[in-house]
Short mmCIF file of C-alpha atoms in Angstrom, two decimals:
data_model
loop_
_atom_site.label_atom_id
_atom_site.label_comp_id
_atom_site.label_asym_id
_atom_site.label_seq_id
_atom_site.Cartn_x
_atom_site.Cartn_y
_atom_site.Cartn_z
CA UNK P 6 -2.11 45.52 -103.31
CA UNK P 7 -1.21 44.13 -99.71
CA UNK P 8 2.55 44.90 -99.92
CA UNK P 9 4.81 43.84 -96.75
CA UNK P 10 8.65 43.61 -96.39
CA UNK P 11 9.73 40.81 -93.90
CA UNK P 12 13.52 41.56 -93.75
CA UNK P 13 14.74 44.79 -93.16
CA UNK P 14 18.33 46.10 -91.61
CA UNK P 15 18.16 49.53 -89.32
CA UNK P 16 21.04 51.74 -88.04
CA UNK P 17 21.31 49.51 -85.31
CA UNK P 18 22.49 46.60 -87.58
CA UNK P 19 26.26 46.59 -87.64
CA UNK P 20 25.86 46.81 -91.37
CA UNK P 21 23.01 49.05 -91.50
CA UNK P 22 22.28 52.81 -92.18
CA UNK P 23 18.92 53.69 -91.89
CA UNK P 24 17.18 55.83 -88.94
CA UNK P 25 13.68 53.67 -88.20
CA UNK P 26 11.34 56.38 -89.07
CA UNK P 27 13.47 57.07 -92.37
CA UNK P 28 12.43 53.08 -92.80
CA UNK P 29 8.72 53.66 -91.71
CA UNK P 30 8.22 56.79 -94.10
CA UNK P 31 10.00 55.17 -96.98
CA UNK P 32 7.77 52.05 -96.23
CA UNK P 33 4.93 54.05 -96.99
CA UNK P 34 5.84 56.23 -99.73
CA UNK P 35 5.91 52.34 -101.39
CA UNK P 36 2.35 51.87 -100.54
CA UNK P 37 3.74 48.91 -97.57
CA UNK P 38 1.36 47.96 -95.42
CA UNK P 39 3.32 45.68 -93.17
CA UNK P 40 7.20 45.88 -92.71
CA UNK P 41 9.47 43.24 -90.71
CA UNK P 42 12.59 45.22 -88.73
CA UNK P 43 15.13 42.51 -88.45
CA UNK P 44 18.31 43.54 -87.53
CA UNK P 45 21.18 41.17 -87.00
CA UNK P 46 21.59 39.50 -83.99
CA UNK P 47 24.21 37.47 -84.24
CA UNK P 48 25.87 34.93 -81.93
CA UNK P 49 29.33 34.07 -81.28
CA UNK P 50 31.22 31.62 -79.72
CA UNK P 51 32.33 33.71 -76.22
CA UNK P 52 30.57 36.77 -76.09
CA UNK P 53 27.24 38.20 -74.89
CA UNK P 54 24.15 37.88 -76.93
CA UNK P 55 23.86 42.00 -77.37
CA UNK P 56 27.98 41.85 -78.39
CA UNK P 57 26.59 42.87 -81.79
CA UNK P 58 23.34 44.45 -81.47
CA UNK P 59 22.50 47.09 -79.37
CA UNK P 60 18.72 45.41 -78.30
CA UNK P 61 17.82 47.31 -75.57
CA UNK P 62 17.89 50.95 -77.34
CA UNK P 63 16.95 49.18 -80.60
CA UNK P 64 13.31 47.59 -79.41
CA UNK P 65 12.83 50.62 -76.80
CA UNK P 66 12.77 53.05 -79.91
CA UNK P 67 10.98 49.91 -82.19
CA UNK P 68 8.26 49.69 -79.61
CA UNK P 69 7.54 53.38 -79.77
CA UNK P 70 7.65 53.73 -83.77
CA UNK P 71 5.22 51.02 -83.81
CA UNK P 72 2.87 53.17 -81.77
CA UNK P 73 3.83 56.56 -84.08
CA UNK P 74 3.35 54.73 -87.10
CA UNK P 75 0.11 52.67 -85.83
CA UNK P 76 -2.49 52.83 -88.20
CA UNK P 77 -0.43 53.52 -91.14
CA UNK P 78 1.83 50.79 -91.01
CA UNK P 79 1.80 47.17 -89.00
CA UNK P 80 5.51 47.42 -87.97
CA UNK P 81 6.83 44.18 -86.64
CA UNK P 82 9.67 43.79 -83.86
CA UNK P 83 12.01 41.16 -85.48
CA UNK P 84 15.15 39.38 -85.71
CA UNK P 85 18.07 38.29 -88.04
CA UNK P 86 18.67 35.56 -85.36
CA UNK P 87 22.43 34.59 -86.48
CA UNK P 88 23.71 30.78 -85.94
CA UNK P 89 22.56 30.25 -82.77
CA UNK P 90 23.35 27.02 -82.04
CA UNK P 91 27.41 28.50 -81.88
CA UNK P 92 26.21 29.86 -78.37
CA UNK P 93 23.26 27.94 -76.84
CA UNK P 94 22.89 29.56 -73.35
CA UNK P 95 23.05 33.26 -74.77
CA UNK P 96 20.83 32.24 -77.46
CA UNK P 97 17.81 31.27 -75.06
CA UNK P 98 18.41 34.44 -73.09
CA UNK P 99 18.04 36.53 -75.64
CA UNK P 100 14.33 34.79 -77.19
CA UNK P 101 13.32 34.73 -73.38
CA UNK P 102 13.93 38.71 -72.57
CA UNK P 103 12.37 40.32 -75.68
CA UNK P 104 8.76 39.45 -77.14
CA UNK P 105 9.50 39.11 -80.99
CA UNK P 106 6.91 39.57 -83.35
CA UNK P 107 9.19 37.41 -85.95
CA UNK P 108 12.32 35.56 -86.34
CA UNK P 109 14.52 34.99 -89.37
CA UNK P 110 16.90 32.13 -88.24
CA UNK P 111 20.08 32.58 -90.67
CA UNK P 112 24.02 31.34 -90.63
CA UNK P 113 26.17 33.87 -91.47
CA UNK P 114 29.37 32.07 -89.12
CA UNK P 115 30.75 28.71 -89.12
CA UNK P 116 32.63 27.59 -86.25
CA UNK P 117 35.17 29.86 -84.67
CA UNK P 118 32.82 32.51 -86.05
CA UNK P 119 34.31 32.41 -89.10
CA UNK P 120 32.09 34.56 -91.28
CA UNK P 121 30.88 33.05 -94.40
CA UNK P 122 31.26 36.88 -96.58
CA UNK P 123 35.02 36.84 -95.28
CA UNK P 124 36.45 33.52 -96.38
CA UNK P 125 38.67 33.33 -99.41
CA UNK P 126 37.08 30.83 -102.01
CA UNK P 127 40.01 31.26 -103.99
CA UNK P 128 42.26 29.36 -101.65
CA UNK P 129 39.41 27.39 -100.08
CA UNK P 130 37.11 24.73 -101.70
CA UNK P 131 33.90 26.31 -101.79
CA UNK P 132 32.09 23.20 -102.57
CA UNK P 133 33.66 21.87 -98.93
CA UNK P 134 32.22 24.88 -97.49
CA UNK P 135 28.75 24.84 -99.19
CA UNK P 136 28.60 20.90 -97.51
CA UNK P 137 29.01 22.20 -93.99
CA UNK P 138 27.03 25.26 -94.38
CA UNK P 139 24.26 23.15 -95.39
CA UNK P 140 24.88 21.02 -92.03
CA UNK P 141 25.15 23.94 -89.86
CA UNK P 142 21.96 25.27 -91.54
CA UNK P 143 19.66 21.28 -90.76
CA UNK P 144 21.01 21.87 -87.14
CA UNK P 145 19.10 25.08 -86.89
CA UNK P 146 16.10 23.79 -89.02
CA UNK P 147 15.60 21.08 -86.54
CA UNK P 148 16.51 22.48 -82.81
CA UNK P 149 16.12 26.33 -82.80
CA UNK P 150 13.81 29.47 -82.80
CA UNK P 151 13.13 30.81 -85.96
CA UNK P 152 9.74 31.65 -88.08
CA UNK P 153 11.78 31.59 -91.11
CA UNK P 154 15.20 30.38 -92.52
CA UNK P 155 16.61 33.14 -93.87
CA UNK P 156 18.55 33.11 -97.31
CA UNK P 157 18.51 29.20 -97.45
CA UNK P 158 21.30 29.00 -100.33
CA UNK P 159 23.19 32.18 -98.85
CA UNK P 160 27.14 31.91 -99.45
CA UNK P 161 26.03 31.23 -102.97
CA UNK P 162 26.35 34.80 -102.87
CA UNK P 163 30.18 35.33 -102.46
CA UNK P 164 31.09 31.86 -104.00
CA UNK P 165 29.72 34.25 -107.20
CA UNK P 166 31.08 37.57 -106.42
CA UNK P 167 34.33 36.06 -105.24
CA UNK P 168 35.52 33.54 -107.96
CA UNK P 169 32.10 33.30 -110.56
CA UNK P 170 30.89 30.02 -109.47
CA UNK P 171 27.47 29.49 -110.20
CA UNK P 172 26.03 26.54 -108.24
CA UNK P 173 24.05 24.03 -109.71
CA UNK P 174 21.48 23.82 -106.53
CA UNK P 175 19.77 20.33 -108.15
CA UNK P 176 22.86 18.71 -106.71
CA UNK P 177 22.14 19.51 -103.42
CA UNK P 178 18.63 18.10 -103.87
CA UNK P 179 19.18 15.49 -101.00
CA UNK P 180 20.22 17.91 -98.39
CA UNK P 181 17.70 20.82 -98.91
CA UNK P 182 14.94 18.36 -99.20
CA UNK P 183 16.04 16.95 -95.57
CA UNK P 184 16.26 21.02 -94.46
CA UNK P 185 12.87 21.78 -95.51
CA UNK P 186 11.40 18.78 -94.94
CA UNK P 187 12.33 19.81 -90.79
CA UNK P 188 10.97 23.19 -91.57
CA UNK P 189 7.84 22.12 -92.85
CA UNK P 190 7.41 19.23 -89.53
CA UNK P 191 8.07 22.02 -87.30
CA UNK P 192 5.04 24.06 -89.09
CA UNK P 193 8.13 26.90 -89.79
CA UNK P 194 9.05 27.94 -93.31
CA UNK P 195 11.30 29.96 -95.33
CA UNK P 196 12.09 33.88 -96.76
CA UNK P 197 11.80 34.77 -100.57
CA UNK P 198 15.57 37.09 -99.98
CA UNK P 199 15.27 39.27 -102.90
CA UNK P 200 18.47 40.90 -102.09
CA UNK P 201 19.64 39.84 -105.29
CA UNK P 202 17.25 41.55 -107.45
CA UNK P 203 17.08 44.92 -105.21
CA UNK P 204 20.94 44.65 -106.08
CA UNK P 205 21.34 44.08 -109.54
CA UNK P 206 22.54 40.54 -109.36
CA UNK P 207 19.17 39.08 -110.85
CA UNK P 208 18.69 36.31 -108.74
CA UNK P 209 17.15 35.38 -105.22
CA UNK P 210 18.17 33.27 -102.02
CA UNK P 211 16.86 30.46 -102.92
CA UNK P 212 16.52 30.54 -106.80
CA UNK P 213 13.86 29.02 -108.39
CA UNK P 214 14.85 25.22 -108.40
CA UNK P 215 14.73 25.74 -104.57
CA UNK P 216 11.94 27.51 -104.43
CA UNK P 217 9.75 24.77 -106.46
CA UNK P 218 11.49 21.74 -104.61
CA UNK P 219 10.59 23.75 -100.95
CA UNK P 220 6.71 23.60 -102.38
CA UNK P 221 6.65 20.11 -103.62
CA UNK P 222 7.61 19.03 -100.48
CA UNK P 223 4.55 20.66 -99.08
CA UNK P 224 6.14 23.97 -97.63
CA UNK P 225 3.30 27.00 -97.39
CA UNK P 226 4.86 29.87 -95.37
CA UNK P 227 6.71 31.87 -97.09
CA UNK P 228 7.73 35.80 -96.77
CA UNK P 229 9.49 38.05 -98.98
CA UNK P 230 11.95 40.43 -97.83
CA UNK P 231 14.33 42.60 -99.80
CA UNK P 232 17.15 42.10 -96.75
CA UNK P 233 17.43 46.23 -97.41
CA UNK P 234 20.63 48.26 -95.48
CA UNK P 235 19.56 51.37 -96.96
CA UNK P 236 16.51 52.81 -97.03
CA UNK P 237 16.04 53.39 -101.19
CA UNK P 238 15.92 49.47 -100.75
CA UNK P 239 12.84 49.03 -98.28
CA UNK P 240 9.54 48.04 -100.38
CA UNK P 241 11.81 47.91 -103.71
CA UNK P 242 10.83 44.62 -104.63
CA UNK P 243 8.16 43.25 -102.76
CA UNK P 244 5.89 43.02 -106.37
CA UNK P 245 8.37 40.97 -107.85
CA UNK P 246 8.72 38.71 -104.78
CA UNK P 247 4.98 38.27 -105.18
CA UNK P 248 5.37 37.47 -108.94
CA UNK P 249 8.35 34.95 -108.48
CA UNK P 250 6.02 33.17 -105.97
CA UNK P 251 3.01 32.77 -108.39
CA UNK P 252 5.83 31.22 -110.65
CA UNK P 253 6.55 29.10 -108.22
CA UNK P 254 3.50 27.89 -106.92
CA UNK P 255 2.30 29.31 -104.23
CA UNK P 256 -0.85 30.73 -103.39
CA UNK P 257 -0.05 32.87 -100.31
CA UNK P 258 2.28 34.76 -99.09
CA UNK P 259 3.22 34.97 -95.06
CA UNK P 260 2.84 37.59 -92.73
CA UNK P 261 3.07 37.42 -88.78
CA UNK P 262 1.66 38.41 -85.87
CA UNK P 263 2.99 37.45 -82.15
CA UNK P 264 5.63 34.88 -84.06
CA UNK P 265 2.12 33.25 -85.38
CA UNK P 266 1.76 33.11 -89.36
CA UNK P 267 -1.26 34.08 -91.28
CA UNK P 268 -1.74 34.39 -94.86
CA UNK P 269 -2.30 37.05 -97.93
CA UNK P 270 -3.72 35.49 -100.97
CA UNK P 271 -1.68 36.36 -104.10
CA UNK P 272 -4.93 35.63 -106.29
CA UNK P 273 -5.33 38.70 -106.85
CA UNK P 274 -2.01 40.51 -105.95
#
């Protein structure tokens, strides 16, 4: 089975733990055969584009692993490219300086880089939030760098760990449709985040409504990534991913080479 990981987090993430080669040999003890080192690269209102992420150590060492590891694993020099329309001259320099293999384009901040993980939804509306999120994520869809849009329905995530809410995603039909709809013109697509499932909270970014409504539109690439900060995480779930697609209708799954997409058959996966 042709098993891949698109979203990973190193020790150079600000959130992350794991030493590369600690990635690359769990990678393979998972029979992997492709794995996606994204680390965040976030951008913020007033500050460099390496305030968060240390790039030049991280893609030094990334460029030699990929060598070490070279016929045993396809290791792929990525990004966790974070809102980058919140800093539009530091976002071009950094896709200009570094030759990226692949690009998640995610929002994790909203304006005054308020992060989305640290606002309380019990004193703020998280419906309110969820509207401008969802405007903050079209901007990106339609005027920056990115392969994929990462984790498409993401502060779903701490609107349930926070205060229970469970969002009814049908009622943001409209909007997603005009989000992928973008994605799909600009021959881009979306990640399968199976965070949730690596994490025990049984569901993925998107969920299945999502998922379907993303391939009725006509969207085709697709990657799976388990969004893994520790290394028990890396490969965990990429058979799942691969089953939840097959629910969902697709036929292939994504993988990348150079930032250009080709595709893996799940006929038979």
């Amino acid at each position: 089975m042709y098993l891949v990981d698109y979203h990973i987090h190193s020790k150079y993430s600000f959130d992350g733990s794991c030493d590369l080669r600690e990635i690359c040999d769990t990678a393979i003890e998972r029979g992997m055969y492709e794995i996606a080192v994204t680390d965040h690269m976030d951008l913020y209102t007033d500050k460099p584009y390496d305030y968060i992420l240390d790039c030049k150590s991280l893609y030094n060492e990334l460029i030699k692993v990929r060598e070490e590891y070279r016929g045993r694993l396809k290791v792929l020099i990525g990004a966790e490219y974070g809102q980058p329309q919140i800093n539009k001259a530091e976002a071009s320099v950094f896709v200009e300086k570094y030759p990226l293999d692949f690009v998640i384009g995610s929002i994790h901040n909203l304006a005054g880089d308020v992060d989305l993980a640290e606002i309380d939804y019990h004193e703020t509306d998280y419906r309110k939030t969820y509207e401008v999120y969802l405007n903050w994520l079209y901007d990106l869809a339609a005027d920056y760098e990115y392969d994929v849009l990462g984790h498409v329905n993401y502060p779903c995530r701490y609107f349930k760990l926070q205060i229970g809410e469970e969002v009814d995603q049908s009622k943001y039909h409209w909007e997603f449709s005009d989000i992928f709809k973008k994605v799909i013109e600009r021959g881009r697509g979306i990640e399968l985040n199976l965070s949730g499932i690596a994490r025990g909270m049984n569901d993925t970014m998107p969920n299945m409504y999502l998922l379907k409504l993303y391939r009725k539109l006509g969207g085709e690439i697709i990657t799976v990534g388990s969004d893994a900060h520790v290394a028990e995480h890396v490969g965990s779930v990429s058979k799942i991913g691969y089953q939840i697609l097959k629910e969902a209708g697709f036929s292939y799954v994504t993988v990348y080479d150079k930032r250009k997409p080709d595709f893996i058959s799940l006929k038979n996966l």
